[in-house]
Amino acid sequence: MDIFVVDAFTDQHFKGNSAAIMPVTTFPDASLMQRIAAENNLSETAFIKPTGDNTYAIRWFSPLTEIDFCGHATLASAFVLYQFYQLKGEITFTTEQVGTLTVKQAPNGNIEMNFPCQPGEEVEPPAALLKGLSITPTKVLKNRQAYIAVLPSEKAVQDVVCDSEQLKQLAPHDIVVTAQSTQYDFVSRYFWPANGGYEDPVTGSIHTALAPYWAEQLGKRELTAYQASQRGGVLHCKMIDNERIIIAGSAVLYLRGKVYL
């Protein structure tokens, strides 16, 4: 099986978020895909299957479980198709949980992904969330994917320490912390101990909630975000309307090879 490892939301090796991309003609059994993802041991392994002209079914697996929605592995999949499979124009990815996703290349070389907005609604923070964060949020929202903890400052996002055992109690939801930024429009960090690991380097999917929130707070339709993990990554977000959002970024190939099973 072909395998590509791509660093997404960055133009530098060893930055952004790594994804393994595995083009297939038919999806292997889910248990095998999960074992492959565990063996790859990256934030995500994406399997992409052609279903028509410039159309692919896509499934994402963390080392622990199948994931409903993954942005960085979608960007990495499009990068592989453009760079190594000679695709041109718009690519359509069909998914089981979040509908149809369309992707195209921008004139500046970035890959633009058209995603559904998944805004959060303000909630009372669960006790496990408050115990699981070393810094108390000023506000907590929740969407289908994660709890969104708004912290007092950019420094708080950088400094916060998480208790994984507490945050695991929020499953199936993950937790993202966020604040307004001076250099960017907003920053974030993403923790998913129940679904993938301690901290995800760059999480495209959660920006379908973060960008709408900060767009309203800042009165802007176009925003630049930075995920302040150890690797770090930059995401360019543009609100189309209240239903759809463009999330764009760059990518760089790290590895191309074969998996033998």
mmCIF file with all atom_site columns, C-alpha atoms in Angstrom, residues 81-165:
data_model
loop_
_atom_site.group_PDB
_atom_site.id
_atom_site.type_symbol
_atom_site.label_atom_id
_atom_site.label_alt_id
_atom_site.label_comp_id
_atom_site.label_asym_id
_atom_site.label_entity_id
_atom_site.label_seq_id
_atom_site.pdbx_PDB_ins_code
_atom_site.Cartn_x
_atom_site.Cartn_y
_atom_site.Cartn_z
_atom_site.occupancy
_atom_site.B_iso_or_equiv
_atom_site.pdbx_formal_charge
_atom_site.auth_seq_id
_atom_site.auth_comp_id
_atom_site.auth_asym_id
_atom_site.auth_atom_id
_atom_site.pdbx_PDB_model_num
ATOM 1  C CA . LEU A 1 81  ? -3.536  14.222 -4.828  1.00 0.00 ? 81  LEU A CA 1
ATOM 2  C CA . TYR A 1 82  ? -2.343  17.500 -6.343  1.00 0.00 ? 82  TYR A CA 1
ATOM 3  C CA . GLN A 1 83  ? 1.364   16.704 -6.086  1.00 0.00 ? 83  GLN A CA 1
ATOM 4  C CA . PHE A 1 84  ? 1.501   12.987 -6.923  1.00 0.00 ? 84  PHE A CA 1
ATOM 5  C CA . TYR A 1 85  ? -1.757  12.037 -8.691  1.00 0.00 ? 85  TYR A CA 1
ATOM 6  C CA . GLN A 1 86  ? -1.889  14.947 -11.148 1.00 0.00 ? 86  GLN A CA 1
ATOM 7  C CA . LEU A 1 87  ? -5.308  16.174 -10.033 1.00 0.00 ? 87  LEU A CA 1
ATOM 8  C CA . LYS A 1 88  ? -6.316  19.672 -11.088 1.00 0.00 ? 88  LYS A CA 1
ATOM 9  C CA . GLY A 1 89  ? -9.084  21.962 -9.962  1.00 0.00 ? 89  GLY A CA 1
ATOM 10 C CA . GLU A 1 90  ? -11.533 21.314 -7.161  1.00 0.00 ? 90  GLU A CA 1
ATOM 11 C CA . ILE A 1 91  ? -11.477 18.033 -5.218  1.00 0.00 ? 91  ILE A CA 1
ATOM 12 C CA . THR A 1 92  ? -14.574 16.739 -3.430  1.00 0.00 ? 92  THR A CA 1
ATOM 13 C CA . PHE A 1 93  ? -14.251 14.583 -0.325  1.00 0.00 ? 93  PHE A CA 1
ATOM 14 C CA . THR A 1 94  ? -17.323 12.704 0.874   1.00 0.00 ? 94  THR A CA 1
ATOM 15 C CA . THR A 1 95  ? -17.534 11.818 4.563   1.00 0.00 ? 95  THR A CA 1
ATOM 16 C CA . GLU A 1 96  ? -19.770 9.755  6.791   1.00 0.00 ? 96  GLU A CA 1
ATOM 17 C CA . GLN A 1 97  ? -20.332 12.399 9.478   1.00 0.00 ? 97  GLN A CA 1
ATOM 18 C CA . VAL A 1 98  ? -19.851 15.946 8.148   1.00 0.00 ? 98  VAL A CA 1
ATOM 19 C CA . GLY A 1 99  ? -21.149 15.773 4.602   1.00 0.00 ? 99  GLY A CA 1
ATOM 20 C CA . THR A 1 100 ? -19.297 16.961 1.520   1.00 0.00 ? 100 THR A CA 1
ATOM 21 C CA . LEU A 1 101 ? -16.005 18.847 1.785   1.00 0.00 ? 101 LEU A CA 1
ATOM 22 C CA . THR A 1 102 ? -14.521 20.660 -1.209  1.00 0.00 ? 102 THR A CA 1
ATOM 23 C CA . VAL A 1 103 ? -10.880 21.647 -1.623  1.00 0.00 ? 103 VAL A CA 1
ATOM 24 C CA . LYS A 1 104 ? -8.996  23.775 -4.137  1.00 0.00 ? 104 LYS A CA 1
ATOM 25 C CA . GLN A 1 105 ? -5.601  25.374 -4.604  1.00 0.00 ? 105 GLN A CA 1
ATOM 26 C CA . ALA A 1 106 ? -5.307  29.111 -4.074  1.00 0.00 ? 106 ALA A CA 1
ATOM 27 C CA . PRO A 1 107 ? -3.120  31.304 -6.312  1.00 0.00 ? 107 PRO A CA 1
ATOM 28 C CA . ASN A 1 108 ? -0.640  31.720 -3.435  1.00 0.00 ? 108 ASN A CA 1
ATOM 29 C CA . GLY A 1 109 ? -0.177  27.943 -3.230  1.00 0.00 ? 109 GLY A CA 1
ATOM 30 C CA . ASN A 1 110 ? -2.250  27.378 -0.113  1.00 0.00 ? 110 ASN A CA 1
ATOM 31 C CA . ILE A 1 111 ? -4.876  24.655 -0.095  1.00 0.00 ? 111 ILE A CA 1
ATOM 32 C CA . GLU A 1 112 ? -8.341  26.020 0.698   1.00 0.00 ? 112 GLU A CA 1
ATOM 33 C CA . MET A 1 113 ? -10.880 23.715 2.349   1.00 0.00 ? 113 MET A CA 1
ATOM 34 C CA . ASN A 1 114 ? -14.598 24.506 2.350   1.00 0.00 ? 114 ASN A CA 1
ATOM 35 C CA . PHE A 1 115 ? -15.974 23.153 5.638   1.00 0.00 ? 115 PHE A CA 1
ATOM 36 C CA . PRO A 1 116 ? -19.290 23.372 7.477   1.00 0.00 ? 116 PRO A CA 1
ATOM 37 C CA . CYS A 1 117 ? -19.311 25.787 10.415  1.00 0.00 ? 117 CYS A CA 1
ATOM 38 C CA . GLN A 1 118 ? -19.697 23.982 13.726  1.00 0.00 ? 118 GLN A CA 1
ATOM 39 C CA . PRO A 1 119 ? -20.116 26.813 16.247  1.00 0.00 ? 119 PRO A CA 1
ATOM 40 C CA . GLY A 1 120 ? -20.249 26.185 19.966  1.00 0.00 ? 120 GLY A CA 1
ATOM 41 C CA . GLU A 1 121 ? -22.929 27.211 22.425  1.00 0.00 ? 121 GLU A CA 1
ATOM 42 C CA . GLU A 1 122 ? -22.085 28.611 25.842  1.00 0.00 ? 122 GLU A CA 1
ATOM 43 C CA . VAL A 1 123 ? -22.474 26.051 28.641  1.00 0.00 ? 123 VAL A CA 1
ATOM 44 C CA . GLU A 1 124 ? -21.757 25.703 32.335  1.00 0.00 ? 124 GLU A CA 1
ATOM 45 C CA . PRO A 1 125 ? -18.283 24.152 32.575  1.00 0.00 ? 125 PRO A CA 1
ATOM 46 C CA . PRO A 1 126 ? -18.270 20.568 33.848  1.00 0.00 ? 126 PRO A CA 1
ATOM 47 C CA . ALA A 1 127 ? -16.331 19.916 37.033  1.00 0.00 ? 127 ALA A CA 1
ATOM 48 C CA . ALA A 1 128 ? -13.886 17.650 35.169  1.00 0.00 ? 128 ALA A CA 1
ATOM 49 C CA . LEU A 1 129 ? -13.038 20.503 32.793  1.00 0.00 ? 129 LEU A CA 1
ATOM 50 C CA . LEU A 1 130 ? -12.332 22.958 35.605  1.00 0.00 ? 130 LEU A CA 1
ATOM 51 C CA . LYS A 1 131 ? -10.260 20.380 37.480  1.00 0.00 ? 131 LYS A CA 1
ATOM 52 C CA . GLY A 1 132 ? -8.484  19.395 34.268  1.00 0.00 ? 132 GLY A CA 1
ATOM 53 C CA . LEU A 1 133 ? -7.177  22.884 33.431  1.00 0.00 ? 133 LEU A CA 1
ATOM 54 C CA . SER A 1 134 ? -4.600  24.720 35.528  1.00 0.00 ? 134 SER A CA 1
ATOM 55 C CA . ILE A 1 135 ? -6.121  28.085 34.512  1.00 0.00 ? 135 ILE A CA 1
ATOM 56 C CA . THR A 1 136 ? -9.812  28.893 34.964  1.00 0.00 ? 136 THR A CA 1
ATOM 57 C CA . PRO A 1 137 ? -11.575 29.865 31.703  1.00 0.00 ? 137 PRO A CA 1
ATOM 58 C CA . THR A 1 138 ? -13.578 33.068 31.426  1.00 0.00 ? 138 THR A CA 1
ATOM 59 C CA . LYS A 1 139 ? -16.173 31.289 29.267  1.00 0.00 ? 139 LYS A CA 1
ATOM 60 C CA . VAL A 1 140 ? -16.871 27.752 28.079  1.00 0.00 ? 140 VAL A CA 1
ATOM 61 C CA . LEU A 1 141 ? -18.679 26.730 24.899  1.00 0.00 ? 141 LEU A CA 1
ATOM 62 C CA . LYS A 1 142 ? -19.412 23.295 23.483  1.00 0.00 ? 142 LYS A CA 1
ATOM 63 C CA . ASN A 1 143 ? -19.934 21.947 19.972  1.00 0.00 ? 143 ASN A CA 1
ATOM 64 C CA . ARG A 1 144 ? -20.273 18.412 18.624  1.00 0.00 ? 144 ARG A CA 1
ATOM 65 C CA . GLN A 1 145 ? -16.508 17.881 18.834  1.00 0.00 ? 145 GLN A CA 1
ATOM 66 C CA . ALA A 1 146 ? -15.105 19.654 21.883  1.00 0.00 ? 146 ALA A CA 1
ATOM 67 C CA . TYR A 1 147 ? -15.454 21.958 24.835  1.00 0.00 ? 147 TYR A CA 1
ATOM 68 C CA . ILE A 1 148 ? -14.072 25.397 23.981  1.00 0.00 ? 148 ILE A CA 1
ATOM 69 C CA . ALA A 1 149 ? -12.456 27.118 26.960  1.00 0.00 ? 149 ALA A CA 1
ATOM 70 C CA . VAL A 1 150 ? -11.799 30.826 26.460  1.00 0.00 ? 150 VAL A CA 1
ATOM 71 C CA . LEU A 1 151 ? -8.793  31.822 28.570  1.00 0.00 ? 151 LEU A CA 1
ATOM 72 C CA . PRO A 1 152 ? -7.893  35.310 29.825  1.00 0.00 ? 152 PRO A CA 1
ATOM 73 C CA . SER A 1 153 ? -4.829  35.837 27.628  1.00 0.00 ? 153 SER A CA 1
ATOM 74 C CA . GLU A 1 154 ? -2.525  34.451 24.973  1.00 0.00 ? 154 GLU A CA 1
ATOM 75 C CA . LYS A 1 155 ? 0.031   33.725 27.700  1.00 0.00 ? 155 LYS A CA 1
ATOM 76 C CA . ALA A 1 156 ? -2.556  31.670 29.566  1.00 0.00 ? 156 ALA A CA 1
ATOM 77 C CA . VAL A 1 157 ? -3.020  29.503 26.462  1.00 0.00 ? 157 VAL A CA 1
ATOM 78 C CA . GLN A 1 158 ? 0.735   28.984 26.262  1.00 0.00 ? 158 GLN A CA 1
ATOM 79 C CA . ASP A 1 159 ? 1.084   28.241 29.984  1.00 0.00 ? 159 ASP A CA 1
ATOM 80 C CA . VAL A 1 160 ? -1.976  26.084 30.689  1.00 0.00 ? 160 VAL A CA 1
ATOM 81 C CA . VAL A 1 161 ? -1.320  22.548 31.950  1.00 0.00 ? 161 VAL A CA 1
ATOM 82 C CA . CYS A 1 162 ? -3.891  19.794 31.565  1.00 0.00 ? 162 CYS A CA 1
ATOM 83 C CA . ASP A 1 163 ? -4.764  16.804 33.716  1.00 0.00 ? 163 ASP A CA 1
ATOM 84 C CA . SER A 1 164 ? -5.452  14.059 31.174  1.00 0.00 ? 164 SER A CA 1
ATOM 85 C CA . GLU A 1 165 ? -7.319  11.823 33.620  1.00 0.00 ? 165 GLU A CA 1
#
